[in-house]
Short mmCIF file of C-alpha atoms in Angstrom, two decimals:
data_model
loop_
_atom_site.label_atom_id
_atom_site.label_comp_id
_atom_site.label_asym_id
_atom_site.label_seq_id
_atom_site.Cartn_x
_atom_site.Cartn_y
_atom_site.Cartn_z
CA MET A 1 4.12 -21.66 -7.48
CA GLY A 2 6.16 -22.26 -10.75
CA ILE A 3 3.67 -24.99 -11.81
CA VAL A 4 5.08 -25.14 -15.36
CA ARG A 5 8.88 -25.05 -15.33
CA GLN A 6 9.54 -23.31 -18.72
CA GLU A 7 13.25 -22.81 -19.41
CA ALA A 8 13.28 -18.92 -19.12
CA THR A 9 11.36 -19.06 -15.82
CA GLN A 10 13.61 -21.78 -14.36
CA LYS A 11 16.70 -19.78 -15.17
CA ALA A 12 15.22 -16.64 -13.60
CA GLU A 13 14.28 -18.59 -10.50
CA LEU A 14 17.85 -20.10 -10.12
CA GLU A 15 19.40 -16.72 -10.80
CA GLU A 16 17.31 -15.12 -8.13
CA PHE A 17 18.14 -17.95 -5.73
CA ARG A 18 21.90 -17.45 -6.51
CA ARG A 19 21.64 -13.72 -5.77
CA MET A 20 19.83 -14.37 -2.47
CA LEU A 21 22.35 -16.90 -1.30
CA LEU A 22 25.32 -14.61 -2.29
CA SER A 23 23.59 -11.77 -0.37
CA CYS A 24 23.33 -13.93 2.74
CA ALA A 25 27.00 -14.98 2.41
CA ALA A 26 28.01 -11.35 2.16
CA VAL A 27 26.23 -10.61 5.45
CA ASN A 28 28.15 -13.49 7.07
CA ARG A 29 31.51 -12.22 5.79
CA ARG A 30 30.76 -8.57 7.04
CA LYS A 31 29.64 -9.84 10.45
CA ASP A 32 32.88 -11.91 10.75
CA GLY A 33 35.05 -8.98 9.79
CA ASP A 34 37.10 -6.78 12.07
CA GLY A 35 34.96 -3.75 11.24
CA PHE A 36 32.22 -4.93 13.74
CA GLY A 37 34.65 -5.23 16.66
CA GLY A 38 36.23 -8.06 18.60
CA GLY A 39 34.16 -11.22 18.80
CA ARG A 40 32.42 -13.24 15.96
CA GLU A 41 28.79 -12.12 15.59
CA SER A 42 26.36 -14.42 13.83
CA ALA A 43 24.43 -13.02 10.84
CA PHE A 44 21.41 -15.09 12.12
CA PRO A 45 19.77 -14.27 15.45
CA GLY A 46 18.89 -17.02 17.91
CA ARG A 47 21.46 -19.48 16.67
CA GLY A 48 22.02 -21.17 20.10
CA GLY A 49 21.03 -24.83 20.54
CA ASP A 50 21.07 -27.66 18.00
CA VAL A 51 20.77 -27.05 14.35
CA LEU A 52 17.79 -29.25 13.95
CA ASP A 53 15.89 -27.13 16.41
CA ARG A 54 15.94 -24.36 13.70
CA MET A 55 15.66 -26.37 10.62
CA VAL A 56 12.54 -25.99 8.45
CA CYS A 57 11.68 -27.31 5.04
CA VAL A 58 10.39 -25.34 1.87
CA THR A 59 8.87 -27.41 -0.95
CA SER A 60 9.76 -26.02 -4.52
CA GLY A 61 12.21 -23.71 -2.85
CA VAL A 62 13.59 -22.30 -6.10
CA SER A 63 10.09 -21.12 -7.40
CA TYR A 64 9.05 -17.49 -7.31
CA LEU A 65 7.35 -17.78 -3.89
CA GLY A 66 9.77 -20.42 -2.55
CA ILE A 67 12.78 -18.14 -2.97
CA ALA A 68 11.08 -15.34 -1.16
CA ILE A 69 10.15 -17.58 1.74
CA VAL A 70 13.66 -19.08 2.00
CA ASN A 71 15.08 -15.61 2.06
CA GLN A 72 12.80 -14.52 4.86
CA LEU A 73 13.58 -17.69 6.88
CA LEU A 74 17.31 -17.12 6.53
CA VAL A 75 17.05 -13.45 7.47
CA ASN A 76 15.03 -14.46 10.60
CA GLY A 77 17.47 -16.97 11.85
CA TYR A 78 16.35 -20.31 10.46
CA SER A 79 18.19 -23.15 8.76
CA VAL A 80 16.44 -24.16 5.64
CA ARG A 81 16.25 -27.42 3.70
CA ILE A 82 15.07 -26.74 0.14
CA ILE A 83 13.17 -29.40 -1.78
CA VAL A 84 13.67 -29.55 -5.52
CA ASP A 85 12.07 -32.03 -7.83
CA ASN A 86 14.77 -32.90 -10.44
CA GLU A 87 18.36 -33.62 -10.60
CA GLU A 88 19.14 -30.69 -12.83
CA ASP A 89 18.19 -28.17 -10.21
CA VAL A 90 20.23 -30.12 -7.67
CA GLU A 91 23.31 -30.08 -9.95
CA ARG A 92 23.00 -26.43 -10.70
CA LEU A 93 22.83 -25.45 -7.04
CA ARG A 94 25.72 -27.79 -6.31
CA GLU A 95 27.85 -26.06 -8.95
CA MET A 96 27.13 -22.72 -7.31
CA GLU A 97 28.41 -24.10 -4.08
CA THR A 98 31.53 -25.83 -5.45
CA SER A 99 32.49 -22.92 -7.60
CA GLY A 100 32.35 -20.56 -4.54
CA GLU A 101 29.43 -18.56 -5.75
CA MET A 102 27.38 -19.67 -2.52
CA ARG A 103 29.71 -20.31 0.32
CA LEU A 104 27.47 -20.75 3.20
CA ASN A 105 27.68 -22.72 6.40
CA ASN A 106 26.12 -26.11 5.79
CA SER A 107 23.85 -25.67 8.72
CA VAL A 108 22.07 -22.80 7.02
CA VAL A 109 21.02 -24.14 3.69
CA GLU A 110 20.43 -27.76 2.37
CA VAL A 111 19.13 -28.83 -0.92
CA VAL A 112 17.37 -32.16 -1.18
CA MET A 113 15.59 -33.79 -4.18
CA ALA A 114 12.23 -35.33 -3.34
CA LYS A 115 9.12 -36.30 -5.29
CA LEU A 116 5.78 -34.50 -4.25
CA THR A 117 4.12 -37.48 -5.78
CA LYS A 118 5.58 -40.01 -3.22
CA VAL A 119 4.73 -39.75 0.47
CA GLU A 120 7.84 -41.91 1.35
CA SER A 121 10.15 -39.51 -0.51
CA LEU A 122 8.71 -36.50 1.33
CA THR A 123 8.72 -38.23 4.77
CA GLU A 124 12.52 -38.79 4.28
CA ALA A 125 13.10 -35.23 3.05
CA PHE A 126 11.27 -33.81 6.12
CA ASP A 127 13.31 -35.87 8.65
CA GLY A 128 14.82 -33.62 11.21
CA CYS A 129 12.82 -30.52 10.22
CA ARG A 130 10.52 -28.77 12.78
CA GLY A 131 8.28 -27.21 10.20
CA VAL A 132 7.30 -27.53 6.45
CA PHE A 133 6.21 -24.70 4.18
CA HIS A 134 4.33 -26.23 1.26
CA THR A 135 4.10 -23.63 -1.59
CA ALA A 136 1.83 -25.86 -3.67
CA ALA A 137 4.25 -25.83 -6.52
CA PHE A 138 4.77 -28.83 -8.77
CA VAL A 139 5.77 -29.88 -12.25
CA ASP A 140 3.23 -30.41 -14.93
CA PRO A 141 4.02 -34.10 -15.93
CA ALA A 142 2.70 -33.55 -19.45
CA GLY A 143 4.92 -30.58 -19.89
CA LEU A 144 2.00 -28.39 -21.06
CA SER A 145 1.52 -24.69 -20.42
CA GLY A 146 -1.58 -23.48 -18.68
CA TYR A 147 -3.59 -24.80 -15.69
CA SER A 148 -6.00 -27.52 -16.56
CA LYS A 149 -8.49 -29.73 -14.70
CA THR A 150 -5.78 -32.41 -14.56
CA MET A 151 -3.39 -30.04 -12.96
CA ALA A 152 -6.02 -29.21 -10.33
CA ASP A 153 -6.20 -32.87 -9.55
CA ILE A 154 -2.32 -33.04 -9.21
CA GLU A 155 -2.51 -29.93 -6.87
CA VAL A 156 -4.84 -31.83 -4.52
CA ASN A 157 -2.77 -35.03 -4.62
CA THR A 158 0.47 -33.29 -3.85
CA SER A 159 -1.04 -31.29 -1.00
CA LYS A 160 -2.37 -34.62 0.41
CA ASN A 161 1.01 -36.18 0.24
CA VAL A 162 2.77 -33.29 1.97
CA VAL A 163 0.42 -33.26 4.93
CA ARG A 164 0.46 -37.04 5.18
CA ALA A 165 4.32 -36.96 5.15
CA CYS A 166 4.14 -34.27 7.90
CA GLY A 167 2.02 -36.71 9.97
CA LEU A 168 4.42 -39.50 9.47
CA SER A 169 7.55 -37.48 10.33
CA PRO A 170 8.62 -37.73 13.98
CA SER A 171 10.24 -34.29 13.86
CA VAL A 172 7.70 -31.97 12.05
CA ARG A 173 5.57 -30.02 14.39
CA HIS A 174 3.82 -27.59 12.02
CA CYS A 175 2.91 -27.13 8.38
CA VAL A 176 2.13 -23.95 6.56
CA LEU A 177 0.33 -24.41 3.30
CA THR A 178 -0.08 -21.70 0.59
CA SER A 179 -3.65 -21.69 -0.61
CA SER A 180 -5.44 -18.92 -2.54
CA LEU A 181 -7.95 -16.21 -2.00
CA LEU A 182 -9.76 -17.93 -4.79
CA ALA A 183 -10.67 -20.69 -2.36
CA CYS A 184 -12.74 -18.01 -0.53
CA ILE A 185 -14.43 -15.78 -2.95
CA TRP A 186 -16.43 -17.77 -5.55
CA LEU A 187 -19.70 -17.87 -3.89
CA ASP A 188 -23.38 -18.11 -5.11
CA ASN A 189 -24.25 -14.30 -5.32
CA SER A 190 -27.77 -15.06 -6.54
CA SER A 191 -28.65 -15.81 -2.87
CA ASP A 192 -29.78 -13.13 -0.50
CA GLU A 193 -28.04 -15.04 2.24
CA ALA A 194 -24.57 -14.62 0.59
CA PRO A 195 -22.20 -12.90 3.06
CA HIS A 196 -21.21 -9.26 2.44
CA LEU A 197 -17.88 -9.67 4.24
CA ILE A 198 -15.53 -12.30 2.81
CA ASP A 199 -12.79 -13.30 5.38
CA HIS A 200 -11.00 -16.54 6.45
CA LYS A 201 -14.23 -18.21 7.27
CA CYS A 202 -15.45 -18.20 3.78
CA TRP A 203 -15.17 -21.15 1.29
CA SER A 204 -15.77 -21.00 -2.48
CA ASP A 205 -18.47 -23.15 -3.95
CA GLU A 206 -16.94 -26.17 -5.72
CA ALA A 207 -19.89 -26.37 -8.16
CA ILE A 208 -19.46 -22.65 -9.17
CA CYS A 209 -15.72 -23.18 -9.80
CA ALA A 210 -16.27 -26.33 -11.87
CA ASN A 211 -19.18 -24.72 -13.93
CA LYS A 212 -17.09 -21.64 -14.73
CA LYS A 213 -14.07 -23.91 -15.44
CA LEU A 214 -11.96 -22.09 -12.89
CA TRP A 215 -9.60 -24.84 -12.49
CA TYR A 216 -7.01 -22.94 -10.54
CA ALA A 217 -9.57 -21.90 -8.04
CA LEU A 218 -10.98 -25.43 -7.85
CA GLY A 219 -7.46 -26.97 -7.40
CA LYS A 220 -6.64 -24.65 -4.60
CA LEU A 221 -10.05 -25.12 -2.88
CA ARG A 222 -10.04 -28.88 -2.99
CA ALA A 223 -6.25 -29.04 -2.05
CA GLU A 224 -6.86 -26.93 1.05
CA LYS A 225 -9.97 -28.83 2.02
CA ALA A 226 -8.14 -32.15 1.71
CA ALA A 227 -5.12 -30.79 3.59
CA TRP A 228 -7.38 -29.81 6.62
CA GLU A 229 -9.15 -33.23 6.61
CA ILE A 230 -5.81 -35.16 6.52
CA ALA A 231 -4.28 -32.81 9.13
CA LYS A 232 -7.20 -33.41 11.52
CA ALA A 233 -7.00 -37.22 11.04
CA ASN A 234 -3.20 -37.34 11.51
CA GLY A 235 -2.72 -34.76 14.27
CA VAL A 236 -0.85 -32.32 12.05
CA LYS A 237 -0.82 -28.60 13.23
CA LEU A 238 -1.79 -26.90 9.93
CA ALA A 239 -2.10 -23.26 8.89
CA THR A 240 -3.17 -22.12 5.42
CA ILE A 241 -2.60 -18.77 3.81
CA CYS A 242 -5.20 -17.78 1.17
CA THR A 243 -3.27 -15.33 -0.97
CA GLY A 244 -4.39 -12.78 -3.50
CA LEU A 245 -2.64 -12.47 -6.86
CA ILE A 246 1.18 -12.47 -6.16
CA THR A 247 2.94 -9.49 -7.53
CA GLY A 248 6.40 -8.00 -7.28
CA SER A 249 9.48 -7.36 -9.41
CA ASP A 250 9.00 -8.91 -12.89
CA PHE A 251 6.30 -11.19 -11.38
CA TYR A 252 4.53 -12.15 -14.66
CA ARG A 253 7.69 -13.31 -16.36
CA ARG A 254 8.91 -15.20 -13.36
CA ASN A 255 5.52 -16.67 -12.32
CA PRO A 256 3.45 -16.85 -15.55
CA THR A 257 1.19 -19.83 -15.20
CA PRO A 258 -0.18 -19.08 -11.79
CA THR A 259 -0.66 -15.53 -12.65
CA ILE A 260 -2.73 -16.24 -15.73
CA ALA A 261 -4.68 -19.04 -14.08
CA TYR A 262 -5.45 -16.70 -11.16
CA LEU A 263 -6.87 -13.98 -13.56
CA LYS A 264 -9.35 -16.25 -15.23
CA GLY A 265 -12.64 -14.71 -14.20
CA PHE A 266 -11.00 -11.41 -13.39
CA GLN A 267 -13.87 -9.34 -14.93
CA GLU A 268 -16.31 -10.72 -12.28
CA MET A 269 -13.70 -10.43 -9.44
CA TYR A 270 -13.19 -6.77 -10.36
CA ALA A 271 -16.95 -6.02 -10.63
CA TYR A 272 -17.57 -7.37 -7.18
CA GLY A 273 -14.47 -5.78 -5.49
CA LEU A 274 -12.65 -9.09 -5.14
CA LEU A 275 -9.70 -8.63 -7.37
CA ALA A 276 -6.84 -8.40 -4.69
CA THR A 277 -3.06 -8.53 -4.99
CA VAL A 278 -0.19 -8.99 -2.58
CA SER A 279 3.49 -8.28 -2.90
CA ILE A 280 5.80 -11.23 -2.86
CA ASP A 281 7.76 -9.68 0.15
CA THR A 282 4.56 -9.16 2.24
CA LEU A 283 3.45 -12.83 1.40
CA ALA A 284 6.80 -14.29 2.37
CA LYS A 285 6.87 -12.31 5.64
CA ALA A 286 3.34 -13.56 6.34
CA HIS A 287 4.38 -17.17 5.94
CA VAL A 288 7.11 -16.80 8.56
CA ARG A 289 4.96 -14.98 10.99
CA VAL A 290 2.15 -17.45 10.87
CA PHE A 291 4.61 -20.19 11.37
CA GLU A 292 6.02 -18.59 14.43
CA GLU A 293 2.65 -17.96 16.04
CA MET A 294 1.56 -21.67 15.60
CA LYS A 295 3.01 -22.92 18.76
CA LYS A 296 1.05 -20.63 21.13
CA ALA A 297 -2.01 -19.98 18.93
CA ALA A 298 -4.40 -22.34 17.35
CA PRO A 299 -3.67 -23.07 13.70
CA GLY A 300 -6.17 -21.82 11.09
CA ARG A 301 -6.72 -19.96 7.81
CA TYR A 302 -5.54 -16.49 6.99
CA ILE A 303 -6.38 -14.22 4.04
CA CYS A 304 -3.39 -12.34 2.76
CA PHE A 305 -3.57 -9.31 0.41
CA ASP A 306 -2.35 -5.77 0.53
CA LYS A 307 -4.40 -4.14 -2.24
CA VAL A 308 -7.80 -4.51 -3.76
CA ILE A 309 -8.05 -3.36 -7.37
CA GLU A 310 -10.88 -0.76 -7.54
CA ARG A 311 -10.06 1.79 -10.16
CA GLY A 312 -9.62 1.81 -13.89
CA ASP A 313 -5.98 3.00 -13.77
CA GLU A 314 -5.15 0.08 -11.49
CA VAL A 315 -6.60 -2.28 -13.92
CA GLU A 316 -4.66 -0.63 -16.74
CA ARG A 317 -1.37 -1.09 -14.78
CA LEU A 318 -2.20 -4.80 -14.06
CA ALA A 319 -3.13 -5.17 -17.71
CA ALA A 320 0.20 -3.72 -18.87
CA GLU A 321 2.07 -6.09 -16.55
CA THR A 322 0.25 -9.22 -17.52
CA GLY A 323 -1.19 -8.67 -21.03
CA ILE A 324 -4.90 -8.89 -20.01
CA SER A 325 -7.34 -6.64 -21.75
CA ALA A 326 -8.15 -3.70 -19.53
CA ALA A 327 -10.94 -2.48 -21.85
CA SER A 328 -12.91 -5.76 -21.29
CA VAL A 329 -12.95 -5.08 -17.54
CA THR A 330 -13.42 -1.32 -17.26
CA GLY A 331 -16.06 -1.38 -19.99
CA SER A 332 -18.22 -3.88 -18.25
CA PRO A 333 -21.56 -2.33 -17.04
CA SER A 334 -21.32 -4.14 -13.73
CA SER A 335 -17.91 -2.77 -12.98
CA SER A 336 -19.45 0.71 -12.35
CA SER A 337 -21.80 -0.42 -9.64
CA ARG A 338 -21.06 -0.55 -5.93
CA PRO A 339 -18.95 -3.67 -5.03
CA ARG A 340 -21.10 -6.30 -3.46
CA TYR A 341 -18.42 -7.72 -1.25
CA GLU A 342 -15.83 -6.52 1.13
CA LEU A 343 -12.53 -8.45 1.64
CA SER A 344 -11.11 -8.65 5.12
CA ASN A 345 -7.64 -9.70 6.16
CA ALA A 346 -8.09 -8.53 9.68
CA LYS A 347 -6.99 -11.81 11.27
CA LEU A 348 -3.63 -11.79 9.56
CA ARG A 349 -3.21 -8.05 10.01
CA GLN A 350 -3.57 -8.33 13.78
CA LEU A 351 -1.08 -11.23 13.90
CA MET A 352 1.47 -9.28 11.99
CA LEU A 353 1.17 -6.40 14.45
CA ARG A 354 2.23 -8.70 17.41
CA PRO A 355 5.87 -8.62 18.61
CA ARG A 356 7.86 -11.29 16.79
CA ARG A 357 8.94 -14.34 18.76
CA CYS A 358 12.48 -15.43 19.08
CA VAL A 359 13.63 -18.48 16.95
CA ASN A 360 14.74 -20.19 20.12
CA GLU A 361 11.23 -20.21 21.62
CA LEU A 362 9.87 -22.29 18.76
#
């Protein structure tokens, strides 16, 4: 996420990244100490074999979601190559390493600068990686806040580039793309044939998104459709995760643009029982589990949420965290009626209940 890299947000992202790396380093030191007995025990399970067999890549790895995915990958035994999009981020991370703030084995974390606007740059960055996690994060080239129609077009093009690069890379086997629940829920509710249950099989209507100027929903929808089309044409094994509104510690300050963009049209989402949220930790774990299941199971779409906002007090809590007007939602006549739709994340829920596969099997 992190679509607009405002200075305060960028500092928060890098500080969180620094804390995460230091935490992993501390785990390494504890495991290497005498307090755990004789031999050296690795902090990362399944570390036998070549480093490249465990190497995966995360685009925009210092964004709010990117940091969480990197953390989950490290905890679960992967080596991670983090893609950043500017030299400033590279230098800051390099300073952490040279100053001793993040003293990790080089086989665990790498930082590479690559442009999401250039397939060749991404192909080179993916070299040697088994999998790619594309968090759909990018920099607004105009330096503007908010999510516009132009940014929706950029979202589509960057996702196309990532999947094309995966197809060109001789090492990449799987790609996990972060989509949005908004790519599933904006349907023509005037039709009697509209489905009551909204799950991973549902797709939003592009015309409705465009007419309502829901640019974030339109960008995610078109980006995911384009990714599937390119993946099929290039033999890329793709999975997409359609996530609800991402929440977590200080989520609005650290992830402002996607949060506000997601909530455009929130009155209607709430009225129809479609305003869903997911914690950042749940979402990051889901990305890793989906990736691990892609070898033995068919790739596909997954809806990810852990809560549907249905009560006035829940709206008020969300309003307090984001600055939206709770009165405009709870006071709507349609909000008191029975929700027309039901959201289902059954496919992902069943996957998450399966025993986790060992890294060495991937």
